[in-house]
XYZ file of C-alpha atoms in Angstrom:
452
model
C 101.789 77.381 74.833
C 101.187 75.576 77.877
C 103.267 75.788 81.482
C 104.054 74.075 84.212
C 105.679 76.841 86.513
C 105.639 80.514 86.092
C 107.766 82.508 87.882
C 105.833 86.348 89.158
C 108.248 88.899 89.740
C 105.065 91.278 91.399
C 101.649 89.110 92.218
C 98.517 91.444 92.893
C 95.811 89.511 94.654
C 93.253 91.860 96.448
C 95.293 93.988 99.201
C 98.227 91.647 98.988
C 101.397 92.210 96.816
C 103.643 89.524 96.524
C 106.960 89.167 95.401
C 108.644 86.594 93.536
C 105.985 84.507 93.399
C 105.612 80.811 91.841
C 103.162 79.067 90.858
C 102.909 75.279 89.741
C 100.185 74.346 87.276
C 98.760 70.796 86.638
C 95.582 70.198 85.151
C 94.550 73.674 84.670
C 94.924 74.525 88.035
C 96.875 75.832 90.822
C 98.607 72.632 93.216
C 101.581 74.458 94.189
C 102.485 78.416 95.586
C 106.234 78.843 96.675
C 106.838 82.605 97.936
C 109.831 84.658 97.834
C 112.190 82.338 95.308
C 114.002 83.315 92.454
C 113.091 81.601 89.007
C 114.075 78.013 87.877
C 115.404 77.587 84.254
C 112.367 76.455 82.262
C 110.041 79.033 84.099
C 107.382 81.430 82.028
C 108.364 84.859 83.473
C 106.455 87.155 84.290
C 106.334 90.828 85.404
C 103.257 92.462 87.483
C 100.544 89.850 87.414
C 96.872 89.576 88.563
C 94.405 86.947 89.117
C 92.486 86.613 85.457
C 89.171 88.918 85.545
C 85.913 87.275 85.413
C 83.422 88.782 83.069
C 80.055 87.719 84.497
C 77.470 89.048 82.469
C 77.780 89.144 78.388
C 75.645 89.349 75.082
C 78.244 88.020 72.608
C 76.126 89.311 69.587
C 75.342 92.916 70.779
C 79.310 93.647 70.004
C 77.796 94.662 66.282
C 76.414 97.381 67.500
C 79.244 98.960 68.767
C 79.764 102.277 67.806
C 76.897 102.189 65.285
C 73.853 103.738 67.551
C 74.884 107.343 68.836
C 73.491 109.264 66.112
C 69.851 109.097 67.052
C 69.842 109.632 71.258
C 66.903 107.384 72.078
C 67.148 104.902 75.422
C 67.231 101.653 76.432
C 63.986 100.547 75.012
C 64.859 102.356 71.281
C 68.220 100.278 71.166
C 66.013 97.087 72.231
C 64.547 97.047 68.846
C 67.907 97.585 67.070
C 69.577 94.637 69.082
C 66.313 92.614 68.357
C 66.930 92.887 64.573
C 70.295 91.940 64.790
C 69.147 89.039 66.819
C 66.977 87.743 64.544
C 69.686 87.685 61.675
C 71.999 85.351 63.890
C 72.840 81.899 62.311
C 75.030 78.912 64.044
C 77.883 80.498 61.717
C 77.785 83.911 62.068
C 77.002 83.578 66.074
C 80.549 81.917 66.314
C 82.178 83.950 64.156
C 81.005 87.059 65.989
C 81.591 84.852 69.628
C 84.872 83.893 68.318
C 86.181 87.481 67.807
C 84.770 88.767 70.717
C 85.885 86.724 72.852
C 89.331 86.911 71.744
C 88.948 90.486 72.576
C 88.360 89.764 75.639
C 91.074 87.598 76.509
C 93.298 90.136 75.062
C 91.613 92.146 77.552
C 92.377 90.309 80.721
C 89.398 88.343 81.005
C 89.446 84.576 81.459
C 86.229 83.418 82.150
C 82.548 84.851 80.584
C 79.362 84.082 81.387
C 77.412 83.958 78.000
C 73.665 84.674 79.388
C 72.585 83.445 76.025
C 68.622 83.498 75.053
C 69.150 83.331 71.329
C 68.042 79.313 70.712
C 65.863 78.720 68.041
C 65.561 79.765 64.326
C 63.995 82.812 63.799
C 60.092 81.376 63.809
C 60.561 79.593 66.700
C 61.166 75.990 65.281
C 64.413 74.433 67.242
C 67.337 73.534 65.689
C 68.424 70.270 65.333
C 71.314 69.249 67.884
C 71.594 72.641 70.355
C 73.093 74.347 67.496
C 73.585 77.956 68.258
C 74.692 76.601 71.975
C 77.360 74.436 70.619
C 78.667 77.361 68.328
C 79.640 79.527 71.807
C 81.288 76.288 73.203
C 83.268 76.323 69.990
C 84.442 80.116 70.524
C 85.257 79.791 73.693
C 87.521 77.097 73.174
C 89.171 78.621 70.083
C 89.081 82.323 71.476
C 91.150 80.247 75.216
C 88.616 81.767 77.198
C 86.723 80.261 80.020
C 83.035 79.809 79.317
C 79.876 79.823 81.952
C 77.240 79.188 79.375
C 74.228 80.541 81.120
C 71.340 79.168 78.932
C 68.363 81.867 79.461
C 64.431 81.079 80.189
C 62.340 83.312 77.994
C 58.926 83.159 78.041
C 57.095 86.380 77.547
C 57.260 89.244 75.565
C 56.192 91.331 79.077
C 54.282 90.489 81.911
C 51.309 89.136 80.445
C 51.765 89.636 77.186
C 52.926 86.636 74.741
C 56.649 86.746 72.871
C 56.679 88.928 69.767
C 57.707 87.858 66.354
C 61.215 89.396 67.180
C 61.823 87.110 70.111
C 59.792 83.702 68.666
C 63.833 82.060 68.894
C 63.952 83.202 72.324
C 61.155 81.057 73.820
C 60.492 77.318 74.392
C 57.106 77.930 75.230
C 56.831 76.442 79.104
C 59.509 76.188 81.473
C 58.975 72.743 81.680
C 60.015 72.155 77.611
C 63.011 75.133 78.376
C 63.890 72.781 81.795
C 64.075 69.459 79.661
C 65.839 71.145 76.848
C 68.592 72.609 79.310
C 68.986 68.648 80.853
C 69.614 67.734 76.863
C 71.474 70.539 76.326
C 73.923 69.316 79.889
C 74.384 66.068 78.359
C 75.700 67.309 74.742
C 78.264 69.324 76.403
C 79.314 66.729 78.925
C 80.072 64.375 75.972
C 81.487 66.979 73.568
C 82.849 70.061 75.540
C 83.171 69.061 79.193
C 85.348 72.130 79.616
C 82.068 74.370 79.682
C 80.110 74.809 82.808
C 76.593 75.075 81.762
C 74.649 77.552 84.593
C 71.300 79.231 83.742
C 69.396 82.348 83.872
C 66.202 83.917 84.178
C 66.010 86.165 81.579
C 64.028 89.126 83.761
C 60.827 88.928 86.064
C 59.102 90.669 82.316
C 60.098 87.193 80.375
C 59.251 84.541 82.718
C 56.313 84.655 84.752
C 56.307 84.241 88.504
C 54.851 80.544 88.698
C 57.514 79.681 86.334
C 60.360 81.484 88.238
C 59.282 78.774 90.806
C 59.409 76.115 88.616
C 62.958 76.656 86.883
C 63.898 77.502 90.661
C 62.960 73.979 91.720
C 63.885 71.816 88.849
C 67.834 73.031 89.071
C 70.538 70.878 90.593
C 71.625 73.109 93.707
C 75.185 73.866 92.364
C 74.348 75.500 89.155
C 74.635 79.111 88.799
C 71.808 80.933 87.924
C 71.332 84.488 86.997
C 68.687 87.149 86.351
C 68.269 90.653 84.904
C 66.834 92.501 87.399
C 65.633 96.070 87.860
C 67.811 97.734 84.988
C 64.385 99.643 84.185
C 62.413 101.823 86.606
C 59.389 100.306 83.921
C 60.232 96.906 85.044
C 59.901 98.294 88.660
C 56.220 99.388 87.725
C 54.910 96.716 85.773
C 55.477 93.856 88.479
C 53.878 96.467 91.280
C 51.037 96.819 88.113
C 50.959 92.779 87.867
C 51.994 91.170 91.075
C 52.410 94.230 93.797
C 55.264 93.521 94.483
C 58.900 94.210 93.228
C 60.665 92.318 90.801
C 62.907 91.184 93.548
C 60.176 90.747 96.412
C 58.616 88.755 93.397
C 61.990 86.187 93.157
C 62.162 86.290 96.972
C 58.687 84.842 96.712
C 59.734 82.017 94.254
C 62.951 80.953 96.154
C 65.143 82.161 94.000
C 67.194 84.403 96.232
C 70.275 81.654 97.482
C 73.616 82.329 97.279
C 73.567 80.843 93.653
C 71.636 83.643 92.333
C 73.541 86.711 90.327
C 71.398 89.492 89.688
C 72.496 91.437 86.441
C 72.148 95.382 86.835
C 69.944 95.728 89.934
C 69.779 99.398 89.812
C 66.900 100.903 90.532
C 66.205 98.795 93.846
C 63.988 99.595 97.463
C 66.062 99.962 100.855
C 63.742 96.165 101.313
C 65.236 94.969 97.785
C 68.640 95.614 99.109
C 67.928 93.889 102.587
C 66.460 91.007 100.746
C 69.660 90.781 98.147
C 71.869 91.035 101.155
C 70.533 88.522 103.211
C 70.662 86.103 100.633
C 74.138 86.750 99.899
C 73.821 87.011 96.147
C 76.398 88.105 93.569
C 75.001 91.371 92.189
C 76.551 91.940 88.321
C 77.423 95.627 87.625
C 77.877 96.283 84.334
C 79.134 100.161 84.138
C 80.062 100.956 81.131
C 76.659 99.358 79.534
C 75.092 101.145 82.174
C 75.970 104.093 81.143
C 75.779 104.261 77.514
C 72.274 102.562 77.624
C 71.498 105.446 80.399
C 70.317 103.169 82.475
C 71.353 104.953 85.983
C 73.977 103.877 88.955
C 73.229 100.915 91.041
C 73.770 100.827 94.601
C 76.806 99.380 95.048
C 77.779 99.986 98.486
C 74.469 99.485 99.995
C 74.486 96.015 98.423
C 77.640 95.223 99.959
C 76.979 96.543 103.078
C 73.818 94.557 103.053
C 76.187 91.196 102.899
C 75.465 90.967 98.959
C 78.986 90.374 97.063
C 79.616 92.605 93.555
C 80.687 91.184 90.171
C 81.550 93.192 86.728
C 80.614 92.152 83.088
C 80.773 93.985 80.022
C 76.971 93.038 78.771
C 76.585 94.377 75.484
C 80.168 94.641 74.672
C 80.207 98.144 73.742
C 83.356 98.247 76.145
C 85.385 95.167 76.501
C 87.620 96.236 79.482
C 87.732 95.255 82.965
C 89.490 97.576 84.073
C 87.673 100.695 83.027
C 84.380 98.285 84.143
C 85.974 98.379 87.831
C 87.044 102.513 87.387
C 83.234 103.050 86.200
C 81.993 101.184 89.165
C 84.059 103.332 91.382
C 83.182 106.641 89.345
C 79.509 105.887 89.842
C 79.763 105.695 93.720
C 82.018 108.965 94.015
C 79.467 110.323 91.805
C 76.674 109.240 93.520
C 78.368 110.481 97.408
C 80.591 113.074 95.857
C 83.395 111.155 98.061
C 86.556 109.454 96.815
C 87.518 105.895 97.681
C 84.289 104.296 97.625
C 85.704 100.522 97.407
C 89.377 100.376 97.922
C 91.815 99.094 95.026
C 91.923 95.550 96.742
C 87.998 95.334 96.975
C 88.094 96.320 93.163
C 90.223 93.932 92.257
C 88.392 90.886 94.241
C 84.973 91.825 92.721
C 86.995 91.680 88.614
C 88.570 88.807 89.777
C 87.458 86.247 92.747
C 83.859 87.306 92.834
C 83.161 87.491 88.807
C 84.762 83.997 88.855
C 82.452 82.725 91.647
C 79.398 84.159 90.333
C 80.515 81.819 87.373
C 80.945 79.218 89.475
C 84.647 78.986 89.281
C 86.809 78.980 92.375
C 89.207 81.999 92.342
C 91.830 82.199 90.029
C 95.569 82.309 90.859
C 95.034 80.984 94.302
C 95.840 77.282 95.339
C 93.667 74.877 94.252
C 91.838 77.599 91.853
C 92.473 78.127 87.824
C 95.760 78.350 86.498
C 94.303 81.986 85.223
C 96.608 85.030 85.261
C 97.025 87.861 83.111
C 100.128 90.117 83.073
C 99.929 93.827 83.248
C 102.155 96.319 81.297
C 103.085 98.409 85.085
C 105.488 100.839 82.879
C 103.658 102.003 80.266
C 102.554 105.761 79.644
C 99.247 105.208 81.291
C 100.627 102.931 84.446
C 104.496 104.330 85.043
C 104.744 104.815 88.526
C 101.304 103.455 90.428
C 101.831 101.707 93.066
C 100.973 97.945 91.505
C 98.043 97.729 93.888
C 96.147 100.789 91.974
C 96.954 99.674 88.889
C 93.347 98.832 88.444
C 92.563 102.367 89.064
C 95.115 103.253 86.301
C 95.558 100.776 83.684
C 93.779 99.782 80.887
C 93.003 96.509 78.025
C 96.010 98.172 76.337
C 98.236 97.188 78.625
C 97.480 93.662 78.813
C 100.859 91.620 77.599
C 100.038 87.879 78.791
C 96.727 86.019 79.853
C 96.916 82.493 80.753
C 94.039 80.403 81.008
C 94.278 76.936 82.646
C 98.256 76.945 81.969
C 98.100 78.107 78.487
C 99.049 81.393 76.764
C 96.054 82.553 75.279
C 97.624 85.782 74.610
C 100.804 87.317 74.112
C 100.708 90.918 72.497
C 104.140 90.586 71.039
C 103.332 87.503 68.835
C 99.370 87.924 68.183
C 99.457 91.126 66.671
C 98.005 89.331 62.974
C 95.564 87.393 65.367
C 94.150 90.128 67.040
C 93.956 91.907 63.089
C 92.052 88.887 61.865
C 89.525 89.626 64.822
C 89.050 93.018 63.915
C 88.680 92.587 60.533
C 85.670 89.801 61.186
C 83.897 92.174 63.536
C 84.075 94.594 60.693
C 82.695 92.651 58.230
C 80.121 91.207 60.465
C 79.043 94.885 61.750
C 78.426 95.877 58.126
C 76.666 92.810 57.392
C 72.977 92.783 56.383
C 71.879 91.763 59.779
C 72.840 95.019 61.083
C 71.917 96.756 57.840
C 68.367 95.307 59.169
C 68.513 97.076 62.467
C 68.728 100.249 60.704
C 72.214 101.073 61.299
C 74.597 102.524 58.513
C 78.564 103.557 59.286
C 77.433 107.445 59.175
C 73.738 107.255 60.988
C 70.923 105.613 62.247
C 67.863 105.465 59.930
């Protein structure tokens, strides 16, 4: 259903909280804000609303490993190889089935945007596919999940630093950056003509897959206004093996191959230097938290409010889609830092809700949602509920949850309404099921009970 006014009875935007709010919608976006009215017969109401969350860093296809790799303990490297068998099971098909019902997950969730940082190209021996195949399958899902899509088309090069890809990641690589460059200016022009709606940005897949003369390269050959993101630093082994290589860190290393603009996302950046942070900061980059990935990968706490101290901005994603929930994203960012100070209100609940919303949008390259001249993207919030009666609607970030998401709109559009996609959201489960218990993840070594 699409709409032309909607009518906000509470309208959570940062620190504000405004009342009877509405909002005029043409073209997707915002052209009209009239404050303190009552509703006008034709209007969507609404209840307690916030600007749509922007999920800025996710790996559609890790979602099949979702609750299937807790029996054998192991760490980030051990669940590498089980996400690298599922990867190399992937089809154009089964990637948008799998994209499809993830992604409406997550705009049952709240989100409206992603950014797909998507490195899965080829066939499985390395041999392209005809016509951007498995890229036009996640334009596809997007559209038919409603979400927003930032398809950030990854740059993978190496297995390591030095080393050459593996037969697990053959799909991953086009070989140079300057065939990987020519095939993302292709790749621009297919969407253009057939799905204009996407915004195609681009990523780095880590200092360890692309090596530092061809940081510079990609670097150089991007128009100036594309988004462009990296992994960076989610290893302390990624830390040593560019001192090992290059002596110097992997963010010294992108500093070094003008990478660091305000453009630049960095995905994780945990385990960073007091001059890593300066250097982030100064360049006024989005730095992508990802908590809940974080910790169930054991990956450590990032330094959140050093980063932002430093002049760097923050952004949530849900990465491997173990979690699909901004909310608890934004509660785990905020547990990590009273963890890490043993002090409460690390970010305030209007800071939280600008980095799920505003920032994840802009490190997207999306102006801010719900804001004039910015997406028509809201979502409602349930503010009653058992987990949410009686916050104050500015901490209901800090108390709610996915489950009590009733409406997102995307671009003027219901993508969601829990009342009347109940057998919508059934059909989703039911293909992440079957998809989970597919041979692809019988491959990885994962069974319902164990891991083998």
């Amino acid at each position: 259903m699409s709409v032309e006014w909607v009518w906000i009875e509470t309208l959570v935007r940062g620190d504000e909280v405004l009342r009877a709010v509405r909002l005029g919608c043409e073209s997707g976006e915002v052209v009209e804000e009239q404050l303190g009215v009552p509703a006008a017969e034709g209007d969507l109401v609404l209840g307690t609303v916030f600007p749509a969350f922007g999920n800025a860093h996710s790996h559609v296809f890790h979602r099949l490993l979702r609750g299937r790799t807790h029996a054998d303990g192991g760490n980030f490297w051990s669940w590498r190889d089980k996400m690298y068998a599922i990867a190399g099971q992937l089809t154009p098909d089964s990637l948008e089935r799998i994209a499809t019902a993830c992604y409406t997950e997550m705009v049952a969730s709240g989100w409206g945007a992603v950014g797909e940082f998507h490195y899965v190209h080829h066939q499985p021996d390395g041999t392209p596919y005809p016509d951007h195949d498995m890229e036009l399958a996640l334009a596809r899902a997007a559209e038919t999940a409603g979400i927003r899509l930032t398809l950030l088309d990854t740059c993978y090069l190496a297995g390591s630093i030095g080393t050459g890809l593996s037969a697990q990641q053959r799909r991953f690589g086009d070989g140079r950056a300057a065939q990987w460059i020519a095939r993302w200016f292709s790749l621009r022009e297919r969407l253009r003509a057939d799905h204009p709606q996407v915004v195609l940005g681009a990523a780095l897949h880590s200092v360890r897959a692309v090596p530092a003369a061809e940081i510079a390269e990609v670097t150089r050959a991007l128009p100036d206004d594309v988004p462009l993101h990296v992994h960076l630093s989610e290893q302390v082994a990624e830390n040593e093996q560019s001192l090992a290589a290059y002596g110097r860190t992997p963010t010294e290393l992108l500093a070094d191959a003008g990478a660091l603009t305000r453009r630049l996302s960095v995905v994780h950046a945990t385990h960073l230097s007091e001059h890593d942070i300066a250097l982030l900061g100064a360049a006024g980059v989005h730095a992508v938290f990802c908590p809940t990935t974080e910790a169930d990968l054991g990956d450590g706490i990032g330094p959140g409010i050093e980063l932002t101290a430093a002049g760097a901005l923050l952004a949530i994603g849900s990465d491997q889609n173990a979690v699909v929930d901004p909310f608890l994203e934004l509660r785990g960012l905020e547990a990590g830092e009273r963890l890490r100070s043993q002090a409460r209100g690390r970010f305030s609940p209007g800071e939280l809700t600008e980095i799920g919303t505003t920032a994840g949008y802009a490190s997207l390259g999306l102006a801010p949602p719900a804001t004039l001249g910015g997406p028509f993207d809201l979502v409602e919030v349930d503010a009653a509920s058992v987990r949410t009666a009686g916050s104050h609607p500015a901490q209901l970030v800090l108390t709610g949850t996915s489950s009590d998401v009733l409406r997102t709109v995307v671009a003027g559009r219901v993508v969601y309404d829990r009342e009347n996609d109940v057998a919508r959201m059934a059909q989703a489960a039911a293909e992440l099921a079957v998809l989970s218990a597919a041979p692809s993840s019988r491959a990885a070594g994962i069974s319902a009970g164990r891991s083998k």
